Coordinates of N, CA and C in Angstrom, one line a residue:
G740 N 10.1 18.3 21.0 CA 11.1 18.8 20.0 C 10.8 18.2 18.6
Q741 N 11.6 18.7 17.7 CA 11.4 18.2 16.4 C 12.7 17.5 15.9
A742 N 12.6 16.6 15.0 CA 13.7 15.9 14.5 C 13.4 15.7 13.0
R743 N 14.4 16.1 12.1 CA 14.3 15.9 10.7 C 14.6 14.4 10.4
L744 N 13.6 13.7 9.9 CA 13.7 12.2 9.8 C 14.1 11.8 8.3
G745 N 14.0 12.7 7.4 CA 14.4 12.4 6.0 C 13.4 13.0 5.0
E746 N 13.7 12.8 3.8 CA 12.9 13.2 2.7 C 12.0 12.1 2.2
G747 N 10.7 12.3 2.1 CA 9.9 11.2 1.6 C 8.4 11.6 1.8
Y748 N 7.6 10.6 1.6 CA 6.1 10.8 1.7 C 5.4 9.5 2.2
S749 N 4.2 9.6 2.5 CA 3.3 8.5 2.9 C 3.9 7.8 4.2
P750 N 4.1 8.6 5.3 CA 4.7 8.0 6.5 C 3.8 7.0 7.2
A751 N 4.4 6.0 7.8 CA 3.7 5.0 8.6 C 4.5 4.7 9.9
S752 N 3.8 4.8 11.0 CA 4.5 4.5 12.3 C 4.3 3.0 12.6
S753 N 5.3 2.4 13.3 CA 5.2 1.1 13.7 C 4.2 1.0 14.9
R754 N 3.5 -0.1 14.9 CA 2.5 -0.2 16.0 C 3.1 -1.1 17.1
D755 N 4.3 -1.6 16.9 CA 4.9 -2.4 18.0 C 5.7 -1.4 18.9
S756 N 6.4 -1.8 19.8 CA 7.1 -0.9 20.8 C 8.4 -0.4 20.3
T757 N 8.8 -0.5 19.1 CA 10.1 -0.1 18.6 C 10.2 1.4 18.4
G758 N 9.1 2.1 18.2 CA 9.2 3.5 18.0 C 9.9 3.9 16.6
R759 N 9.5 3.2 15.6 CA 10.1 3.5 14.3 C 9.0 4.1 13.4
I760 N 9.5 4.9 12.4 CA 8.7 5.5 11.4 C 9.3 5.1 10.0
A761 N 8.4 4.7 9.1 CA 8.8 4.4 7.7 C 8.1 5.4 6.8
F762 N 8.8 5.7 5.7 CA 8.2 6.5 4.6 C 8.7 6.1 3.3
L763 N 8.0 6.4 2.2 CA 8.4 6.1 0.9 C 9.3 7.1 0.4
T764 N 10.3 6.7 -0.4 CA 11.2 7.6 -1.1 C 11.4 7.2 -2.5
R765 N 11.6 8.2 -3.3 CA 11.7 8.0 -4.8 C 12.8 9.0 -5.3
G766 N 13.4 8.5 -6.3 CA 14.4 9.3 -7.1 C 14.3 8.9 -8.5
P767 N 15.1 9.5 -9.4 CA 15.0 9.2 -10.8 C 15.3 7.7 -11.1
S768 N 16.1 7.1 -10.3 CA 16.4 5.7 -10.5 C 16.3 4.9 -9.2
F769 N 15.5 5.4 -8.3 CA 15.5 4.7 -7.0 C 14.0 4.8 -6.4
T770 N 13.6 3.7 -5.8 CA 12.3 3.6 -5.1 C 12.6 2.8 -3.9
G771 N 12.1 3.3 -2.7 CA 12.4 2.5 -1.5 C 11.5 2.9 -0.4
I772 N 11.7 2.1 0.7 CA 11.0 2.4 2.0 C 12.1 2.7 3.0
T773 N 12.1 3.9 3.6 CA 13.2 4.3 4.5 C 12.6 4.1 5.9
I774 N 13.4 3.5 6.8 CA 12.9 3.3 8.2 C 13.9 4.0 9.1
V775 N 13.3 4.8 10.1 CA 14.1 5.6 11.0 C 13.5 5.5 12.4
N776 N 14.2 5.8 13.4 CA 13.7 5.9 14.8 C 12.9 7.2 14.9
D777 N 11.8 7.1 15.6 CA 10.9 8.3 15.6 C 11.4 9.5 16.3
D778 N 12.5 9.4 17.0 CA 13.2 10.6 17.6 C 14.3 11.1 16.8
G779 N 14.6 10.5 15.6 CA 15.6 10.9 14.7 C 17.0 10.3 15.1
S780 N 17.1 9.5 16.2 CA 18.3 8.9 16.5 C 18.5 7.6 15.8
G781 N 19.7 7.0 15.9 CA 20.0 5.7 15.4 C 20.2 5.7 13.9
S782 N 20.4 4.6 13.3 CA 20.7 4.5 11.9 C 19.4 4.5 11.1
V783 N 19.6 4.9 9.9 CA 18.5 4.9 8.9 C 18.7 3.7 8.0
R784 N 17.7 3.0 7.7 CA 17.7 1.8 6.9 C 16.7 2.0 5.7
T785 N 17.1 1.6 4.5 CA 16.3 1.7 3.4 C 16.1 0.4 2.7
I786 N 14.9 0.0 2.4 CA 14.6 -1.2 1.6 C 14.5 -0.7 0.2
T787 N 15.3 -1.2 -0.7 CA 15.3 -0.8 -2.1 C 14.2 -1.7 -2.8
L788 N 13.3 -1.0 -3.5 CA 12.3 -1.6 -4.3 C 12.5 -1.5 -5.7
P789 N 12.0 -2.3 -6.6 CA 12.1 -2.2 -8.0 C 11.5 -0.8 -8.4
P790 N 11.9 -0.2 -9.5 CA 11.3 1.0 -9.9 C 9.9 0.8 -10.4
F791 N 9.0 1.7 -9.9 CA 7.6 1.7 -10.3 C 7.5 3.0 -11.1
D792 N 7.0 2.9 -12.3 CA 7.0 4.0 -13.3 C 6.1 5.2 -12.9
I793 N 5.0 4.9 -12.3 CA 4.0 5.9 -12.2 C 3.7 6.4 -10.8
D794 N 3.4 5.5 -9.9 CA 2.9 5.9 -8.5 C 3.3 4.8 -7.5
L795 N 3.5 5.3 -6.3 CA 3.8 4.4 -5.2 C 3.2 5.2 -4.0
G796 N 2.4 4.5 -3.2 CA 1.8 5.2 -2.0 C 1.1 4.3 -1.1
G797 N 0.4 4.9 -0.1 CA -0.4 4.2 0.8 C 0.3 3.2 1.8
L798 N 1.5 3.6 2.2 CA 2.3 2.7 3.0 C 1.6 2.4 4.3
S799 N 1.6 1.2 4.7 CA 0.9 0.7 5.9 C 1.8 -0.4 6.6
W800 N 2.1 -0.3 7.9 CA 2.9 -1.2 8.6 C 2.1 -2.2 9.3
S801 N 2.4 -3.5 9.2 CA 1.7 -4.5 9.9 C 1.8 -4.3 11.4
P802 N 0.8 -4.8 12.2 CA 0.9 -4.6 13.7 C 2.1 -5.2 14.3
D803 N 2.6 -6.3 13.8 CA 3.7 -7.0 14.4 C 5.1 -6.4 13.9
G804 N 5.0 -5.4 13.0 CA 6.2 -4.7 12.5 C 7.0 -5.5 11.5
K805 N 6.5 -6.6 11.0 CA 7.3 -7.5 10.1 C 7.0 -7.2 8.6
T806 N 5.9 -6.6 8.2 CA 5.6 -6.5 6.8 C 5.0 -5.1 6.5
F807 N 5.3 -4.6 5.3 CA 4.7 -3.4 4.8 C 3.7 -3.7 3.7
A808 N 2.6 -3.0 3.6 CA 1.7 -3.0 2.5 C 1.7 -1.7 1.8
F809 N 1.6 -1.6 0.5 CA 1.6 -0.3 -0.2 C 1.0 -0.6 -1.6
H810 N 0.6 0.5 -2.2 CA 0.1 0.3 -3.6 C 1.1 0.9 -4.6
A811 N 1.2 0.3 -5.7 CA 2.1 0.7 -6.8 C 1.5 0.6 -8.1
S812 N 1.9 1.6 -9.0 CA 1.5 1.6 -10.4 C 2.7 1.5 -11.2
S813 N 2.6 0.7 -12.3 CA 3.7 0.6 -13.2 C 3.1 0.3 -14.6
V814 N 3.9 0.5 -15.6 CA 3.4 0.2 -17.0 C 3.2 -1.3 -17.1
D815 N 2.1 -1.6 -17.6 CA 1.7 -3.1 -17.7 C 2.6 -3.7 -18.8
P816 N 3.4 -4.7 -18.5 CA 4.3 -5.3 -19.5 C 3.5 -6.0 -20.6
V817 N 2.2 -6.4 -20.4 CA 1.5 -7.1 -21.5 C 0.7 -6.2 -22.4
T818 N 0.7 -4.9 -22.1 CA 0.0 -4.0 -23.0 C 0.6 -3.9 -24.4
P819 N -0.2 -4.0 -25.4 CA 0.4 -4.0 -26.8 C 1.2 -2.6 -27.0
P820 N 2.2 -2.6 -27.8 CA 3.0 -1.4 -28.0 C 2.0 -0.3 -28.6
G821 N 2.3 0.9 -28.2 CA 1.5 2.0 -28.6 C 0.2 2.3 -27.8
M822 N -0.1 1.4 -26.9 CA -1.3 1.6 -26.0 C -0.8 1.9 -24.7
F823 N -1.4 2.9 -24.0 CA -1.1 3.2 -22.6 C -1.7 2.2 -21.7
G824 N -0.8 1.4 -21.1 CA -1.3 0.4 -20.1 C -0.7 0.6 -18.8
E825 N -1.5 0.7 -17.8 CA -1.0 0.9 -16.4 C -1.6 -0.1 -15.5
M826 N -0.9 -0.6 -14.6 CA -1.4 -1.6 -13.7 C -1.2 -1.0 -12.3
E827 N -2.2 -1.1 -11.5 CA -2.2 -0.6 -10.1 C -2.6 -1.8 -9.2
T828 N -1.8 -2.1 -8.2 CA -2.0 -3.2 -7.3 C -1.5 -2.9 -5.9
V829 N -1.9 -3.7 -5.0 CA -1.4 -3.7 -3.6 C -0.3 -4.8 -3.5
L830 N 0.8 -4.3 -2.9 CA 2.0 -5.2 -2.8 C 2.3 -5.3 -1.3
L831 N 3.0 -6.4 -0.9 CA 3.6 -6.6 0.4 C 5.1 -6.8 0.3
V832 N 5.8 -6.3 1.3 CA 7.3 -6.6 1.3 C 7.6 -6.7 2.8
D833 N 8.4 -7.7 3.1 CA 8.8 -7.9 4.5 C 9.7 -6.7 4.9
A834 N 9.7 -6.4 6.2 CA 10.4 -5.2 6.7 C 11.9 -5.3 6.6
D835 N 12.4 -6.5 6.4 CA 13.9 -6.7 6.1 C 14.2 -6.6 4.7
G836 N 13.2 -6.3 3.8 CA 13.4 -6.1 2.4 C 13.2 -7.3 1.6
S837 N 12.9 -8.5 2.2 CA 12.8 -9.7 1.4 C 11.3 -9.9 1.0
R838 N 11.1 -10.8 0.2 CA 9.7 -11.3 -0.2 C 8.8 -10.2 -0.7
L839 N 9.2 -9.5 -1.7 CA 8.2 -8.5 -2.4 C 7.2 -9.4 -3.1
R840 N 5.9 -9.2 -2.9 CA 4.9 -10.0 -3.5 C 3.7 -9.2 -3.7
R841 N 2.9 -9.6 -4.7 CA 1.6 -9.0 -5.1 C 0.5 -9.6 -4.2
L842 N -0.3 -8.7 -3.6 CA -1.4 -9.1 -2.8 C -2.7 -9.1 -3.6
T843 N -2.9 -8.1 -4.4 CA -4.1 -8.0 -5.3 C -3.7 -8.2 -6.7
S844 N -4.8 -8.5 -7.5 CA -4.5 -8.8 -8.9 C -4.1 -7.7 -9.8
G845 N -4.4 -6.5 -9.4 CA -4.1 -5.3 -10.2 C -5.1 -5.2 -11.4
C846 N -5.0 -4.2 -12.2 CA -5.9 -4.0 -13.3 C -5.2 -3.1 -14.3
T847 N -5.7 -3.1 -15.5 CA -5.2 -2.2 -16.5 C -6.2 -1.1 -16.8
Y848 N -5.7 0.1 -17.2 CA -6.6 1.2 -17.6 C -7.0 1.2 -19.0
F849 N -6.1 0.7 -19.9 CA -6.5 0.7 -21.3 C -6.0 -0.7 -21.9
P850 N -6.9 -1.6 -22.3 CA -8.3 -1.4 -22.3 C -8.8 -1.3 -20.9
V851 N -9.9 -0.5 -20.7 CA -10.3 -0.2 -19.4 C -10.9 -1.4 -18.7
T852 N -10.2 -1.8 -17.6 CA -10.8 -2.8 -16.7 C -11.0 -2.2 -15.3
C853 N -10.6 -0.9 -15.2 CA -10.8 -0.2 -13.9 C -10.7 1.3 -14.3
N854 N -11.0 2.2 -13.3 CA -11.0 3.6 -13.5 C -9.6 4.1 -13.3
F855 N -9.3 5.3 -13.8 CA -7.9 5.9 -13.7 C -7.6 6.2 -12.2
F856 N -8.6 6.4 -11.4 CA -8.3 6.8 -10.0 C -8.1 5.6 -9.2
S857 N -6.9 5.5 -8.6 CA -6.6 4.5 -7.6 C -7.4 3.2 -7.7
A858 N -7.1 2.4 -8.6 CA -7.8 1.1 -8.9 C -7.8 0.2 -7.7
E859 N -6.6 -0.1 -7.2 CA -6.5 -0.9 -5.9 C -5.4 -0.2 -5.1
S860 N -5.8 0.4 -4.1 CA -4.9 1.3 -3.3 C -5.3 1.5 -1.9
S861 N -4.5 2.2 -1.2 CA -4.7 2.6 0.2 C -4.8 1.5 1.2
P862 N -3.9 0.5 1.2 CA -4.0 -0.6 2.1 C -3.9 -0.2 3.5
S863 N -4.6 -0.9 4.4 CA -4.6 -0.6 5.9 C -4.8 -1.9 6.6
W864 N -3.8 -2.3 7.5 CA -3.8 -3.5 8.2 C -4.9 -3.4 9.3
S865 N -5.6 -4.6 9.6 CA -6.5 -4.6 10.7 C -5.6 -4.6 12.0
P866 N -6.2 -4.2 13.1 CA -5.4 -4.2 14.4 C -4.7 -5.5 14.8
D867 N -5.4 -6.6 14.4 CA -4.7 -7.9 14.8 C -3.9 -8.5 13.6
G868 N -3.8 -7.8 12.5 CA -3.0 -8.2 11.4 C -3.6 -9.4 10.5
S869 N -4.8 -9.7 10.8 CA -5.4 -10.9 10.1 C -6.0 -10.5 8.7
R870 N -6.3 -9.2 8.5 CA -6.9 -8.7 7.3 C -6.2 -7.4 6.8
I871 N -6.3 -7.1 5.5 CA -5.9 -5.8 5.0 C -7.1 -5.3 4.2
A872 N -7.5 -4.1 4.6 CA -8.5 -3.4 3.8 C -7.9 -2.5 2.8
Y873 N -8.5 -2.4 1.6 CA -8.0 -1.5 0.6 C -9.1 -1.1 -0.3
W874 N -8.9 0.0 -1.1 CA -9.9 0.5 -2.0 C -9.7 -0.2 -3.3
S875 N -10.8 -0.7 -3.9 CA -10.8 -1.4 -5.2 C -11.9 -0.7 -6.1
W876 N -11.6 -0.4 -7.3 CA -12.6 0.3 -8.2 C -13.7 -0.7 -8.4
H877 N -13.5 -2.0 -8.5 CA -14.6 -2.9 -8.8 C -15.4 -3.3 -7.6
R878 N -14.8 -3.3 -6.4 CA -15.5 -3.8 -5.2 C -15.7 -2.8 -4.1
G879 N -15.2 -1.6 -4.3 CA -15.2 -0.6 -3.2 C -14.2 -1.0 -2.1
L880 N -14.6 -0.7 -0.9 CA -13.7 -1.0 0.2 C -13.7 -2.6 0.3
T881 N -12.5 -3.1 0.3 CA -12.3 -4.6 0.2 C -11.4 -5.1 1.3
L882 N -11.7 -6.3 1.7 CA -10.9 -7.0 2.7 C -10.2 -8.2 2.1
V883 N -9.0 -8.5 2.5 CA -8.3 -9.7 2.0 C -7.3 -10.1 3.1
P884 N -7.1 -11.4 3.3 CA -6.1 -11.9 4.2 C -4.7 -11.5 3.7
P885 N -3.7 -11.2 4.6 CA -2.4 -10.9 4.1 C -1.6 -12.0 3.3
Q886 N -2.0 -13.2 3.6 CA -1.4 -14.3 2.8 C -2.1 -14.5 1.4
G887 N -3.0 -13.7 1.1 CA -3.8 -13.8 -0.2 C -5.0 -14.6 0.0
G888 N -5.8 -14.7 -1.0 CA -7.0 -15.4 -0.9 C -8.2 -14.6 -1.5
P889 N -9.4 -15.1 -1.3 CA -10.5 -14.4 -1.9 C -10.7 -13.0 -1.2
A890 N -10.9 -12.0 -2.1 CA -11.2 -10.6 -1.6 C -12.7 -10.5 -1.4
Q891 N -13.0 -9.8 -0.3 CA -14.4 -9.6 0.1 C -14.7 -8.1 0.0
G892 N -15.5 -7.7 -1.0 CA -16.0 -6.3 -1.1 C -17.0 -6.0 0.0
I893 N -16.9 -4.9 0.7 CA -17.8 -4.7 1.8 C -18.6 -3.4 1.6
T894 N -18.3 -2.6 0.6 CA -19.1 -1.4 0.4 C -19.7 -1.2 -1.0
G895 N -19.5 -2.2 -1.8 CA -19.9 -2.0 -3.2 C -19.0 -0.9 -3.9
A896 N -19.4 -0.3 -4.9 CA -18.5 0.6 -5.6 C -18.5 2.0 -5.0
A897 N -18.9 2.2 -3.8 CA -18.8 3.5 -3.1 C -17.4 3.9 -3.0
W898 N -17.1 5.2 -3.1 CA -15.7 5.7 -3.1 C -15.5 6.3 -1.7
P899 N -14.8 5.5 -0.8 CA -14.5 6.1 0.5 C -13.4 7.2 0.4
D900 N -13.6 8.3 1.0 CA -12.6 9.3 1.0 C -11.5 8.9 1.9
R901 N -11.9 8.5 3.1 CA -10.9 8.0 4.1 C -11.6 6.8 4.8
F902 N -10.8 5.9 5.3 CA -11.3 4.8 6.2 C -10.3 4.4 7.2
G903 N -10.8 3.8 8.3 CA -10.0 3.4 9.4 C -10.6 2.3 10.2
W904 N -9.8 1.5 10.8 CA -10.3 0.4 11.6 C -10.6 0.8 13.0
S905 N -11.6 0.2 13.7 CA -11.9 0.4 15.1 C -10.7 -0.3 15.8
P906 N -10.4 0.1 17.1 CA -9.3 -0.5 17.8 C -9.4 -2.0 17.9
D907 N -10.6 -2.6 18.0 CA -10.8 -4.0 18.2 C -10.9 -4.7 16.8
G908 N -10.9 -4.0 15.7 CA -11.0 -4.6 14.4 C -12.3 -5.1 13.9
T909 N -13.4 -4.8 14.6 CA -14.7 -5.3 14.3 C -15.4 -4.3 13.3
W910 N -15.0 -3.1 13.2 CA -15.7 -2.1 12.4 C -14.6 -1.3 11.5
I911 N -15.1 -0.9 10.4 CA -14.3 0.0 9.6 C -15.2 1.3 9.3
A912 N -14.7 2.4 9.8 CA -15.4 3.7 9.5 C -14.9 4.2 8.2
H913 N -15.8 4.8 7.4 CA -15.4 5.4 6.1 C -16.3 6.6 5.8
T914 N -15.7 7.5 5.1 CA -16.4 8.7 4.7 C -16.4 8.8 3.2

C-alpha cells in the first residue's frame, strides 16, 4: 500500500529497527527535518532548524538513528556588504533536535574559495557510523569522523555523480 508521509524532499530512512523516515521541509520562515513512521502511522515530529537562505539537502541518518548529517548553504555573515557571499557546509544535528553543529569548514563563493556547485555536500554515513563521506570541491570525495577532525580526500578533485558505501564499509563506489 501507499501512505502519504508529508511534504518535503531529500528523504532518509533509519537504518535501525524503528522503521522511521525523515525528510527535509522548508517554508518562507521555516526549515526543519520531519520524522514519520514508514507506514504513515504514529505521530509526526519535526526538528526545527535555523533558516538557511539558499539550500538545504543531502539528508543522511546515522546507523544508530541518533544523528542526522546534511548540507546547508547560507549567506556568509563575514562577506563585505555588496558582495555575494555564500557558505556551504556539512552540518550535524542530533535526532532529538539538540546539538546543531558544523562538521566541515565550509567555503565562500565570492571571493572564490570553491566552485558554485555543491562545495561541501551530499554527506553519507559509513555503515558502522565511524566516518562520513561527502563531496568537497577542494578534495573530491572526502572522509571525516563524525566528531570532527582531519578530513581525508580520497578521489582528488574528481566529481562523483553518485557514491555509496559497501555493506561492510571498506569500499566506496562512485560514478
